[in-house]
Amino acid sequence: MCFLLVNWFFPLLWTTVFIQFGNCTGLDTKQSPTPHTFRFQSTQKCLRNEFYNLNYFQCSPCNEAGDGATNELQPTTDKFGCQCPAAHISVFEKSKRWPTCNELCSNATKPFENCTESELPPMQCSFQYLNSSIVAQSIGSIVLTRANSGSNSSDCNSCNAAYNFHYQDYCIANTLLQPYLHYNAFWQDTIKLKSGSSSRLHFGDLKFVAFFCLALRNDSACQQLANLCVLSHYSMDKHSPCSPFLLTQMSDVVIKYAHAGEQLRALEPFLFYKKGRATRDLLTTTLHLANQTRLEIFSTTFDLAGRLKRWGPLHLEKLNLCPAQRVPTLDLEQQQPELSCQLSLEQLIDLAKREGNDNYHNLYLNFSSNWSHLLHQLPVLIETLTPENQRPQEEEWQLVKRFQLISAHLRDNRMHPNWPPYEDAHKLQLYRSLRYVDRVDLKYTMQAGRRLGLPLLRLSYRHIDITGNASLTQLYPFRLRVHFEQLQQSGTAKLLLELALPLLLLFALVAALLHLQNLRRRRRAELCQTINLLELLLQLAANVALALLITALLLLTLQACVPQRLALLIYPACLLQFVFLAVHLRRASQLELFLIDWERPRSSCEGQRLNLDSSSLCSSVRTYVAESSVSAWRVLFTANAWIRLSCEQRYSSLAQAFVVITTYQLLQRFSQLQSLSCCLISAVYLVTYLLQVLLLRLLQPNPLQKFVDLCSLANISLFSLLEPGYGYYIHGRSPHGFADTDMSSMILQLQREAQNMCGRRGLLIDSDKQVYIILPPRNLRTYLDRLLLPFQRSRNGSMSQTLLYQKDPQISSIDGQVERTSIAYASINRFFCAFIDHAIKDMDYIIKEKTLTEKLFNCEIENYLTENKGTFYIDDALSFSRVLLLGNHLHIFILEILVLLSIYLLTSSLLLGAAIACALNMLMRHIFKNWVRRNVSRKTLIDERFLL
């Protein structure tokens, strides 16, 4: 059987329970910042010389070491950057983040010779001039001034287009923009026209935005470049606004994104997540929440120019496009309903006008850890971005950090007639295409212990071409869903599933093979017979069920599993255990059973004795029933006691169910999650089972020993064969020689036995050992079948064969059947009496004890089994309980807990699961009792009407 697995089951389980309790002494709120986790600091805490870094949500000094040689840098008005004072020249160098501030007239170098601050009033200048540095120590740098370097006078209102680019209020030298002119080649296809040519969108100012971001490290320009990347739907083209981010932020850096003159430094803001293992590790990140029942999501919103528009808590109304519908909440305690609607094209156009491509969102999970406010950036999976994003393999996903709800591409109205704004057709002339989010899915994983998996925002975009056939009444779907899965991809779960479970399954296979080897020896059959292979599969099913249950309980104890994964372990284990227990109990109930009556007659022996008679019994079993002087009630009483014993159990399923339901009701408020509830149910059910078994063993007499004592009082021995070469023997021979007596004589017999005034009860003269595991001689079964042959023929109704064994052919058929039964019973009884008394020359046995190895592995190695000799092993453990429910209580308990957990996982109803488990136990007891009753009647030749 699965003895080895059982021995390791409880120590391993209790060890993990103690580890879990040790880990649960307090909530671990330490969460170290990661590359995607930031400690939030309020802008109010920034000092006068500090700016607020929006990419890290913290205050930083403007004059950091290595960023500038002077201390003149000052925070900008919005506190989101640093700049030089008005009376200074800003010198930008590639190796420094911030410019170096030089006083305006400190160096008498042309064109600033003899200059005074009054000659260059900042408020009256039309341009700011960007040119290469002409100072020796600043070669390769870029200078920002209020004076035109190409003019001999203090000119700040002219910009020669032949040598400069004009962008906003900047006059930029042509040479500075040379490394960034390739961005001008970016055109994005939008729709296909009927002629076959494509309509393309051109980002005309892209080269200027890239220059200010990459060369001058202007934070607003970098934010704008990131927004243009989002607006281009994260275009992977070489000259797209995403190129600098792809080059510096993705793991698989491709050379095609790099250009001469560009520095390969980490570009901010963060826009892309790295692919591969980094993505898988990110999505399995576990965060610890303390006393929170809602997700708190923080959001930042930028306009197209890169300016911060809003930050603060996110309300799901911001992600909802459906008008006048209640949006789901971010409640961690319950699943939220899905929101869906149909939007008309007119509603989408109105929404695009309101948004104006001017809202770009970043989401962060807001939580507290170690007395600090942390923001963990939420990954965004745009399913329509790449084909890999629609695959289940997480490591192939390209996750991003910024998104917009709707974007619109303006139509060139010079090529189309203008419609009056009061006509509906005017709206169709505003845009040539729209792209909007048609599905928003915020999914997060949750496990007991308030451990939250990082939420994932899944977006799906729909592209709409507004062609000549477009109608404002066309409907388009939108869906918003917030849901959670009780999922935990912890290292503990991986260790148990990838290491512990295979080892347990290997252990189960080895145990099944050992059991098969023992069974082959007991059955005296070849190893590769079909029946032995089926037995191997049956025992393997039981061992695998136990291995799966142990794994599931360990996962629950360590809170490293989810209902979906738990169901994959529990459901197969329940089915395997049910099949094993049904077959095993059916086979145990059909064992060969014989009751040996040792009663001696009161009178002298009469009649002819057969050659099987021994000196211990005279003619107590005679040829005719009428001549018998022995009562049959002792045999009937012993048979009924065996039937009652067969359906007794070591624990009460009703008590199990009552305790687990009561405890669950009391602790339900602490176990709202299903995985935690399963852990609580399993723990209570297991503890209740152990307490019942322990208390009943301490407080209640052993029913097995009581049955052995009953056999001695009744002077009846029980001889059973579970296999042709394996069985059990209970020696019930009374040391007084008779048991069919009055009460006073019986009391006197017990007193004599207590005072050692008579023989011992054991099979050996000087021993009280009454229970044995037997390996009978190989020809015992053959001889026994020969004795039963006449009775079996008469029971099958063959009259021609029946008459051969009738003493008087004229007696009625009923009397003849009784006579044949009596003859068969007498023959078998005399045969077993002679065999036990060593009175048969060609059939004998020896008595010995099992070795420690044989006891441990439930096998018989050192036996003396031949055709004529068998072995009786002294059995102090009362192993005959294995053919009763008492000896299979662990298998029954495993089935009950598997059924309970299966029903609870299916229906979330503990009451229904407990009811089904109890009903299954009662049904099993009833069926097993009927099986045993019929088998006792058939094998002991007792009429079924005399059995309870």
mmCIF file of C-alpha atoms in Angstrom, residues 28-32 39 368-374:
data_model
loop_
_atom_site.group_PDB
_atom_site.id
_atom_site.type_symbol
_atom_site.label_atom_id
_atom_site.label_comp_id
_atom_site.label_asym_id
_atom_site.label_seq_id
_atom_site.Cartn_x
_atom_site.Cartn_y
_atom_site.Cartn_z
ATOM 1 C CA ASP A 28 5.828 42.147 6.062
ATOM 2 C CA THR A 29 5.431 45.638 4.720
ATOM 3 C CA LYS A 30 8.985 46.116 3.552
ATOM 4 C CA GLN A 31 8.937 46.760 -0.132
ATOM 5 C CA SER A 32 12.199 47.872 -1.639
ATOM 6 C CA ARG A 39 9.073 56.832 -3.318
ATOM 7 C CA SER A 368 2.411 52.353 1.668
ATOM 8 C CA SER A 369 5.407 50.375 2.783
ATOM 9 C CA ASN A 370 7.806 50.939 5.671
ATOM 10 C CA TRP A 371 6.149 54.301 6.423
ATOM 11 C CA SER A 372 6.764 55.514 2.881
ATOM 12 C CA HIS A 373 4.359 56.247 0.041
ATOM 13 C CA LEU A 374 5.350 54.173 -2.960
#
